[in-house]
Short mmCIF file of C-alpha atoms and ligand atoms in Angstrom, two decimals:
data_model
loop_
_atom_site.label_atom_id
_atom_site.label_comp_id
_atom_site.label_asym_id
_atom_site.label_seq_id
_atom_site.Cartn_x
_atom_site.Cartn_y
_atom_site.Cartn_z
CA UNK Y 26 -71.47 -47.28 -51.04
CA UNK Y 27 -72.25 -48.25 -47.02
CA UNK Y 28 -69.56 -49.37 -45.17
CA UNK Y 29 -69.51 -52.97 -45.45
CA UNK Y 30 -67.79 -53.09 -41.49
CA UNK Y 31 -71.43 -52.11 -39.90
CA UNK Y 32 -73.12 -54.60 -41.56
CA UNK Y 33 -73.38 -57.73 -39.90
CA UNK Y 34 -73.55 -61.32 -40.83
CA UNK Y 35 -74.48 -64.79 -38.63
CA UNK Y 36 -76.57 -68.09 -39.28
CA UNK Y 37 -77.19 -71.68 -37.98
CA UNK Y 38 -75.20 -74.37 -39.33
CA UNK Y 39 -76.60 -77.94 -39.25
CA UNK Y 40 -77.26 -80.91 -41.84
CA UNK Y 41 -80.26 -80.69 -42.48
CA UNK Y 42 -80.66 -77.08 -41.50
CA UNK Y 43 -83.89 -75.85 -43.77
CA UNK Y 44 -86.11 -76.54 -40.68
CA UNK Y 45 -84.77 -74.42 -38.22
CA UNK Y 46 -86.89 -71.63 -37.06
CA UNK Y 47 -83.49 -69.75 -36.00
CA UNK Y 48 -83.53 -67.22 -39.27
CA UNK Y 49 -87.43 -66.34 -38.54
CA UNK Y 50 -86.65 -65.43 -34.55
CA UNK Y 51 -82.85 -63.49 -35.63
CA UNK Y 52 -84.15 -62.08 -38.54
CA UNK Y 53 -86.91 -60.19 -36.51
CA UNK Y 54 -84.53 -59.06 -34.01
CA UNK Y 55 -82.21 -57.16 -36.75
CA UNK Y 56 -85.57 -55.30 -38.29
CA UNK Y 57 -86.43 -54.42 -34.48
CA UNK Y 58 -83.33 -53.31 -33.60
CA UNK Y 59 -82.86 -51.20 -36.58
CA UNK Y 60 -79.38 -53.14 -37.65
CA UNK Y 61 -78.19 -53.95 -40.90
CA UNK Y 62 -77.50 -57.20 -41.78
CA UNK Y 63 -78.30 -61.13 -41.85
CA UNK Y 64 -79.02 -64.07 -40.07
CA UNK Y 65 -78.70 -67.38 -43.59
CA UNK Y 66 -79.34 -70.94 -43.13
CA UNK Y 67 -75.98 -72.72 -43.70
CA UNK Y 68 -76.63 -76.37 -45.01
CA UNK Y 69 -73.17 -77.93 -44.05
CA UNK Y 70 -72.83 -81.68 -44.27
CA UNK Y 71 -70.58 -83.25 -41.27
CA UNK Y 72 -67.23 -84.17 -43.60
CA UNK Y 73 -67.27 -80.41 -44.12
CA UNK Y 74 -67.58 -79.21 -40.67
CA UNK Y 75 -63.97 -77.98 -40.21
CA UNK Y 76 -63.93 -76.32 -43.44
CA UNK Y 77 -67.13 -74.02 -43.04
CA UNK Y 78 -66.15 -72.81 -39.97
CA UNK Y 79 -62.74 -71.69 -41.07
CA UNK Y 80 -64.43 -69.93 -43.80
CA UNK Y 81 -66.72 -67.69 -41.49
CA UNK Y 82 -64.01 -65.22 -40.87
CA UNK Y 83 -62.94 -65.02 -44.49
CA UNK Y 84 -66.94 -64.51 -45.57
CA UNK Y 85 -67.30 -61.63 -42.84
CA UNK Y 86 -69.55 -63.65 -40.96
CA UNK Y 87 -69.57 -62.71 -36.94
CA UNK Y 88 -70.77 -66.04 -35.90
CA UNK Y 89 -73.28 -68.83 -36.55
CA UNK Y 90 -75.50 -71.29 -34.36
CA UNK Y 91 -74.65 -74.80 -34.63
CA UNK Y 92 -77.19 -77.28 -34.93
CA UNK Y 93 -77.69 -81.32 -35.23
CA UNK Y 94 -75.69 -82.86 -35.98
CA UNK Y 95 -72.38 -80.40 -35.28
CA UNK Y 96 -72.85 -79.41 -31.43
CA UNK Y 97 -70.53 -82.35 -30.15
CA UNK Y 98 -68.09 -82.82 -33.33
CA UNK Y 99 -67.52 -78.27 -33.53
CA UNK Y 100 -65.98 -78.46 -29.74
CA UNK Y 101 -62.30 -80.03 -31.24
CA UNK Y 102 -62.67 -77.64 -33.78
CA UNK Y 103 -63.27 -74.24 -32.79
CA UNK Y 104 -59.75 -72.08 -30.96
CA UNK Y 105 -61.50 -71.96 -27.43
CA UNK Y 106 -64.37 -73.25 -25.81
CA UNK Y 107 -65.70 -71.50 -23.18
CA UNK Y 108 -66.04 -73.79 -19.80
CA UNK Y 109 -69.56 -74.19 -19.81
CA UNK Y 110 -69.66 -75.48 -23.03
CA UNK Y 111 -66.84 -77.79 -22.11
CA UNK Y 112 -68.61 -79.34 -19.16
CA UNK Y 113 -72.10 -79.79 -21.10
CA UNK Y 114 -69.97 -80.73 -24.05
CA UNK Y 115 -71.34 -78.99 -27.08
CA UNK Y 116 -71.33 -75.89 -28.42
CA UNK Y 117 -74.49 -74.11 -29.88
CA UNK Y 118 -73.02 -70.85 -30.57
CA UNK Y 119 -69.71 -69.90 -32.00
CA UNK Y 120 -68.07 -66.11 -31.84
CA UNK Y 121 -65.91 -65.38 -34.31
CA UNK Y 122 -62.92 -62.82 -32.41
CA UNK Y 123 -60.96 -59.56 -33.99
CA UNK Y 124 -57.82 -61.90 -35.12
CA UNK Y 125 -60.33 -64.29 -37.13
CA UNK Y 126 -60.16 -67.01 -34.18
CA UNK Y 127 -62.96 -69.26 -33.47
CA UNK Y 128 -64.61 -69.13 -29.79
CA UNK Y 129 -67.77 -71.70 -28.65
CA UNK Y 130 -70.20 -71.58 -26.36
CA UNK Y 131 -73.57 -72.92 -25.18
CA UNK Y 132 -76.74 -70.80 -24.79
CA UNK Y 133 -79.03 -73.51 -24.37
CA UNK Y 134 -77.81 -73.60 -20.22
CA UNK Y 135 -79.13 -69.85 -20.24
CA UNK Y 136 -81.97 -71.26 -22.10
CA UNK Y 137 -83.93 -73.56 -20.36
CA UNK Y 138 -83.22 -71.75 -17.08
CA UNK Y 139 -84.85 -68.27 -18.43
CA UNK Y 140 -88.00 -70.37 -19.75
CA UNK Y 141 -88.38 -71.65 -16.12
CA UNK Y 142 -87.85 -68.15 -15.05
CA UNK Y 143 -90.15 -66.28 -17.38
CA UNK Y 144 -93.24 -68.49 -16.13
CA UNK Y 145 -92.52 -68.54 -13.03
CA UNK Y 146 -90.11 -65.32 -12.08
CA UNK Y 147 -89.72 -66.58 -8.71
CA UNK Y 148 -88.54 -70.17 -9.72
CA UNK Y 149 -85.55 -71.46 -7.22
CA UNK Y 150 -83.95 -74.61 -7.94
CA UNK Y 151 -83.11 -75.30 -4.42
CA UNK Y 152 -86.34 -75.34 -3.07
CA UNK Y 153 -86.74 -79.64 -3.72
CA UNK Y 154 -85.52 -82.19 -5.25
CA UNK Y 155 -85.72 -82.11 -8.74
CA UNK Y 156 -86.81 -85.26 -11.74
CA UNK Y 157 -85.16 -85.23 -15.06
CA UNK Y 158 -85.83 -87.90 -17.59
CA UNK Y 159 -83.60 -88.26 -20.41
CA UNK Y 160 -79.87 -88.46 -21.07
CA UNK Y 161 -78.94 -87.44 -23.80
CA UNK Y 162 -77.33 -83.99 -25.61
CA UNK Y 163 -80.24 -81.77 -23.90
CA UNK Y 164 -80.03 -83.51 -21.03
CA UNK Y 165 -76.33 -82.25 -20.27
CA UNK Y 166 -77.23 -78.56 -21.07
CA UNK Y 167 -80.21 -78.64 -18.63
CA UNK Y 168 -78.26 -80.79 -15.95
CA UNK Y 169 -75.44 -77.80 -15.72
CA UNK Y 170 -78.27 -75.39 -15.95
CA UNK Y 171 -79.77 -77.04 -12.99
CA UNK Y 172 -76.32 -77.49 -11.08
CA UNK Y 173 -75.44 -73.92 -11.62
CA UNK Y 174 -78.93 -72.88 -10.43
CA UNK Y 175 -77.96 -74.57 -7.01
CA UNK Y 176 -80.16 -77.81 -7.10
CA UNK Y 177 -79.96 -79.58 -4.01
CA UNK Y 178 -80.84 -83.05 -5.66
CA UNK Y 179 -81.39 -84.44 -8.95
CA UNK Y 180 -83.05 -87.34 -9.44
CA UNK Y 181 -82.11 -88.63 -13.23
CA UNK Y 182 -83.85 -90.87 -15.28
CA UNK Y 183 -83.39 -92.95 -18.66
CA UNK Y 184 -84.76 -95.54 -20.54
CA UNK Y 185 -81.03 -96.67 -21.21
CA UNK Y 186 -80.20 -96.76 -17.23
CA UNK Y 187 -76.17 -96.82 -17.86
CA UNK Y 188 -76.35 -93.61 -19.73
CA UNK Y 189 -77.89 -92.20 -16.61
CA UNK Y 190 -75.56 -93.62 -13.98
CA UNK Y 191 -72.65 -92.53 -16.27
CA UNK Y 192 -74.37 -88.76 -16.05
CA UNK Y 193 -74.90 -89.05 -12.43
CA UNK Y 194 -71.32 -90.02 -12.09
CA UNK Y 195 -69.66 -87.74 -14.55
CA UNK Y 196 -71.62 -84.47 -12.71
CA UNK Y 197 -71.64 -85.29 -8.89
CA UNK Y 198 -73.85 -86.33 -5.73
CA UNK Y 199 -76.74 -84.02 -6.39
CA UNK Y 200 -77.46 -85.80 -9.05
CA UNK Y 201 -78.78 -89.20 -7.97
CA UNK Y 202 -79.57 -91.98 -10.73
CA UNK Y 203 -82.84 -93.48 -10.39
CA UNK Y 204 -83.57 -96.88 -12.63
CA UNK Y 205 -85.94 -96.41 -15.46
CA UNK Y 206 -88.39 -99.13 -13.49
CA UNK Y 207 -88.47 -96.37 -10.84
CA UNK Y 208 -89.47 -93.21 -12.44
CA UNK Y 209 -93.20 -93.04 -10.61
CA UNK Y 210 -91.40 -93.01 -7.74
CA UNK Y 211 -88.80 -90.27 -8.55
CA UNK Y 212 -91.92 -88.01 -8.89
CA UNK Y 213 -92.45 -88.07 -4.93
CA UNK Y 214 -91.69 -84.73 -3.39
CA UNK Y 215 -90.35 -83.13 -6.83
CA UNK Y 216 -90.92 -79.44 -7.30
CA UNK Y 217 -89.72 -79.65 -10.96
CA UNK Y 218 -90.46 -82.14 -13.79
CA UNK Y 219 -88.26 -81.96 -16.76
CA UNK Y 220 -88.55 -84.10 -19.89
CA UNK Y 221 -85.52 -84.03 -21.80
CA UNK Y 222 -86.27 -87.18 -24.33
CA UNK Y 223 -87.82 -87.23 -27.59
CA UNK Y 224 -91.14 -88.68 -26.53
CA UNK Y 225 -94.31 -86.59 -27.25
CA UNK Y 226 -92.47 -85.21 -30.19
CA UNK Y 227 -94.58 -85.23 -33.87
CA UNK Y 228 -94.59 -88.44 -34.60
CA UNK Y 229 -92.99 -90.52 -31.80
CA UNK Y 230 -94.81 -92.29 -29.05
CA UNK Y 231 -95.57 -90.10 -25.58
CA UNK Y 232 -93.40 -90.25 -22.79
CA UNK Y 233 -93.89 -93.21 -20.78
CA UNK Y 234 -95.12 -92.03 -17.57
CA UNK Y 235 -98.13 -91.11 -15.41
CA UNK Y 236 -98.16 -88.18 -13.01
CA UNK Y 237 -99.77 -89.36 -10.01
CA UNK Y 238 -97.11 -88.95 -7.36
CA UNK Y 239 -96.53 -85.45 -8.55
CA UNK Y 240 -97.24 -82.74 -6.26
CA UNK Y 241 -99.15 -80.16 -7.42
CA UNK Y 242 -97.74 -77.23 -7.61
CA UNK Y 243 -94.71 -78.77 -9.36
CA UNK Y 244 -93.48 -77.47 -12.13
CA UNK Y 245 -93.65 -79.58 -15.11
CA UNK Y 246 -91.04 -78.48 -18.03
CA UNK Y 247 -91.08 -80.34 -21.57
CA UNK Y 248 -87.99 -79.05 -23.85
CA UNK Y 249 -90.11 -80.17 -27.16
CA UNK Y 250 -91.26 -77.75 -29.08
CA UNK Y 251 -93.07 -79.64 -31.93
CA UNK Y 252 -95.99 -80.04 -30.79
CA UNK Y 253 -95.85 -76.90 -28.55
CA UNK Y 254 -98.28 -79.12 -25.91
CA UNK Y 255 -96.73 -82.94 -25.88
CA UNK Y 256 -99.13 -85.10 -23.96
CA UNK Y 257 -96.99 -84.79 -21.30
CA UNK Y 258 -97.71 -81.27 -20.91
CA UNK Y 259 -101.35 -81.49 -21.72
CA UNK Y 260 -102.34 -84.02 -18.85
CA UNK Y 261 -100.08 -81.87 -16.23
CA UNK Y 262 -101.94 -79.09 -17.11
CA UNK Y 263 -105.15 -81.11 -16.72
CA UNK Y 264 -104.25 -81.94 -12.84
CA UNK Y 265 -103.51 -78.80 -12.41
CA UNK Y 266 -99.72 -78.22 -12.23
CA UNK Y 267 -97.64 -75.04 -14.06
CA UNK Y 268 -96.68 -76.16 -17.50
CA UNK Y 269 -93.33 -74.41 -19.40
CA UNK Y 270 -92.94 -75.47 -23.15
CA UNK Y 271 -90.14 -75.40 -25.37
CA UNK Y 272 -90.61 -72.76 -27.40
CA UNK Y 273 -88.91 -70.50 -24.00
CA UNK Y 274 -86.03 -72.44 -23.96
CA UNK Y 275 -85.73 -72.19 -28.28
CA UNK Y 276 -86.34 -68.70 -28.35
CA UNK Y 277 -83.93 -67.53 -25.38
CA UNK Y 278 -81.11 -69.66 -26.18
CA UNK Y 279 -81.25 -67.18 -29.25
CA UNK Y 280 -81.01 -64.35 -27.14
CA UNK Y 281 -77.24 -64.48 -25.90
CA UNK Y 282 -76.09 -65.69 -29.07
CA UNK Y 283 -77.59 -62.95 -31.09
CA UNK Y 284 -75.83 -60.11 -28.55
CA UNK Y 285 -72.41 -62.07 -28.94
CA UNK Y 286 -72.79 -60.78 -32.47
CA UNK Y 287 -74.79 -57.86 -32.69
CA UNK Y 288 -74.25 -56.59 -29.61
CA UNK Y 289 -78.06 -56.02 -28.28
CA UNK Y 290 -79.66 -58.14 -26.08
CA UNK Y 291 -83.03 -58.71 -27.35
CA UNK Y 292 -86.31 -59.22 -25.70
CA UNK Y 293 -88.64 -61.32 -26.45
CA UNK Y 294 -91.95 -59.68 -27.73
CA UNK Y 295 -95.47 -61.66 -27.81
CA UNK Y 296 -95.67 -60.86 -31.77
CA UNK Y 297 -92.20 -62.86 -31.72
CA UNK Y 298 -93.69 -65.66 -30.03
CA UNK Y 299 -96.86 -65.72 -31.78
CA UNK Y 300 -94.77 -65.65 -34.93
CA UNK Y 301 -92.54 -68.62 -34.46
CA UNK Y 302 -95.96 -70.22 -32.89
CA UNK Y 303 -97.47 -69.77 -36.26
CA UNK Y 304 -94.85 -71.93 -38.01
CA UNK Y 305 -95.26 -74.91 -35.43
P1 NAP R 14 -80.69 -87.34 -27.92
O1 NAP R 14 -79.31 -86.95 -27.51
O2 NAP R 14 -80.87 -88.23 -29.10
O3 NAP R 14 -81.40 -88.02 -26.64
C1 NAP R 14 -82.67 -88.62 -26.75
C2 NAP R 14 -83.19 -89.02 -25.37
O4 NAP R 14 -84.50 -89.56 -25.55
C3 NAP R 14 -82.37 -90.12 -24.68
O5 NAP R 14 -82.38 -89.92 -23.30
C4 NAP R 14 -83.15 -91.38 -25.06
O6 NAP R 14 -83.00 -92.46 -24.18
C5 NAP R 14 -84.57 -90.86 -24.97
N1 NAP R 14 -85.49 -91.74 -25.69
C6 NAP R 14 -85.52 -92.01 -27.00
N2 NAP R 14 -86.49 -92.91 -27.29
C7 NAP R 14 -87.10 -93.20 -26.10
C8 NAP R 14 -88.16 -94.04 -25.72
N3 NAP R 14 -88.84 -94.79 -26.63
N4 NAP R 14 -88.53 -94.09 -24.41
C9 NAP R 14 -87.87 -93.35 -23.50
N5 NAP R 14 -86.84 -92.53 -23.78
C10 NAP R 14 -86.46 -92.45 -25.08
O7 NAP R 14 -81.58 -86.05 -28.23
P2 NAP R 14 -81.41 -84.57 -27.61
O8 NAP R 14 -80.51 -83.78 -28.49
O9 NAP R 14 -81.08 -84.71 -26.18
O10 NAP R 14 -82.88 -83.96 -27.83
C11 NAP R 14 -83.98 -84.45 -27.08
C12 NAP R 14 -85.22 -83.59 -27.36
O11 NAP R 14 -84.98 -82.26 -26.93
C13 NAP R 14 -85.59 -83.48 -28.85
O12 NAP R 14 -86.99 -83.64 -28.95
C14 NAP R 14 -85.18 -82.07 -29.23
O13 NAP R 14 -86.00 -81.54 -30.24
C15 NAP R 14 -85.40 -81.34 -27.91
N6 NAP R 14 -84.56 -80.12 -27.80
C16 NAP R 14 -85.19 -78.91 -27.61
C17 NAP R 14 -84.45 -77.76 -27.48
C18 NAP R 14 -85.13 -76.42 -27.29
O14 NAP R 14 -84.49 -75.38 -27.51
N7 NAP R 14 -86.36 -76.39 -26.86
C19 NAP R 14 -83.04 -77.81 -27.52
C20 NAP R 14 -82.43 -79.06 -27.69
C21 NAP R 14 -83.21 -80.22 -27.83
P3 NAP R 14 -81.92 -93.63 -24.49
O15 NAP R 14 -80.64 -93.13 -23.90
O16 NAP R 14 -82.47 -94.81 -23.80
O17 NAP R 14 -81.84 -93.80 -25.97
#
């Protein structure tokens, strides 16, 4: 019989979960690397949160990914959050430790900024001021990502404006809140373009805005995935500006969190891409 210590177990934890491309990108990883073991979807409804993850270190589980809608409600739960996690406030990851304790972090910070990176390797973030639109649970992740980055300014965005003074309050002076009636105008000058909402995602409306202030050579990021080009992205590409998708940020927030459990930091190959591409 093989030792049952070397083999190794993790999966992604949401309600609903069957979606998730998270098994197909993991899964891959532990044939490439040569490892034994698995990478499950774990259908968990909210009122049974607590319960699950107390029962990872009793099922021999290493970890799991947490998806909607546990990222917020897992960060009272878990033994220790890690302080990145605790300043974007969710956890996407959670390590289970030698003495069965719970431990959470976020990946999607390391995310987004590796997406930027592995388009354009010699991305800064201090190089201009910056537009973000959105602000909700990705916005935080790619705010701190930003932040930590060194932005010099911020300019944030939202339909809802209070939810993006409250950001712009909560994380400090580079980030400046712009009114939603303004947004044209927060596109002067910027050297990034991040959309963070849900618009230009299957089967919601695009995002409400046109491009014409934008410098050129910005770089225009949209975190949606599904479609991989949101009309956002298809009419910056059109005028001419660098476009990043979010299939980088999906597939490298995987990255860290499959080394905090298997111990290998993977790459990502082109058949990995074209793979999860393929299911879009
Ligand atoms: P969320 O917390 O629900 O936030 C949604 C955001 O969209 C809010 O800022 C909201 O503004 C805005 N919004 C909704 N309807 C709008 C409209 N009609 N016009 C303008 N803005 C509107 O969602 P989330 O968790 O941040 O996720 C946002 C998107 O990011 C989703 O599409 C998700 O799939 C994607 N995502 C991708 C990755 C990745 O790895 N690539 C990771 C995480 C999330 P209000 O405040 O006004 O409602």
């Amino acid at each position: 019989m093989e030792n049952d210590a070397c083999y190794c177990l993790a999966g992604v934890m949401g309600w609903p979960v069957a979606h998730s491309r998270s098994p197909l990108i993991h899964k891959y990883w532990i044939e490439r690397e040569g490892l034994r073991g698995d990478y499950v979807l774990l259908p968990v409804q909210p009122s049974h949160l607590e319960q699950a993850l107390r029962s990872l270190p009793v099922l021999g589980f290493a970890g799991c990914n947490l998806t909607i809608p546990h990222k917020v409600p897992a960060l009272g739960l878990v033994d220790h959050v890690d302080p990145l996690a605790h300043r974007v406030g969710a956890i996407n990851t959670v390590v289970v430790g030698k003495n069965g304790s719970l431990s959470g972090h976020n990946t999607d910070v390391y995310g987004f900024i590796q997406s930027l990176l592995d388009t354009r390797p010699d991305w800064r973030a201090d190089t201009g001021p910056i537009t973000v639109i959105g602000a909700g649970g990705a916005a935080r992740a790619i705010l701190v990502g930003l932040l930590d980055a060194g932005a010099h300014q911020i300019r944030l965005t939202n339909r809802s404006d209070d939810k993006a003074r409250d950001l712009a309050q909560e994380f400090g002076p580079v980030i400046q809140y712009v009114p939603w009636k303004e947004r044209l105008e927060s596109l002067k000058g910027a050297t990034l373009l991040v959309n963070t909402t849900n618009q230009g995602m299957q089967g919601e409306a695009a995002l409400d805005i046109q491009l014409d202030c934008l410098p050129l050579d910005a770089l225009v990021a949209d975190i949606i995935y599904v479609p991989i080009a949101t009309p956002l992205l298809s009419a910056a590409r059109a005028r001419g500006n660098t476009i990043v998708n979010g299939l980088g940020m999906l597939l490298n927030q995987a990255r860290p969190a499959f080394k905090s459990w298997f111990g290998v930091m993977p790459s990502l190959q082109p058949e990995l891409l074209d793979k999860v591409h393929a299911t879009l």
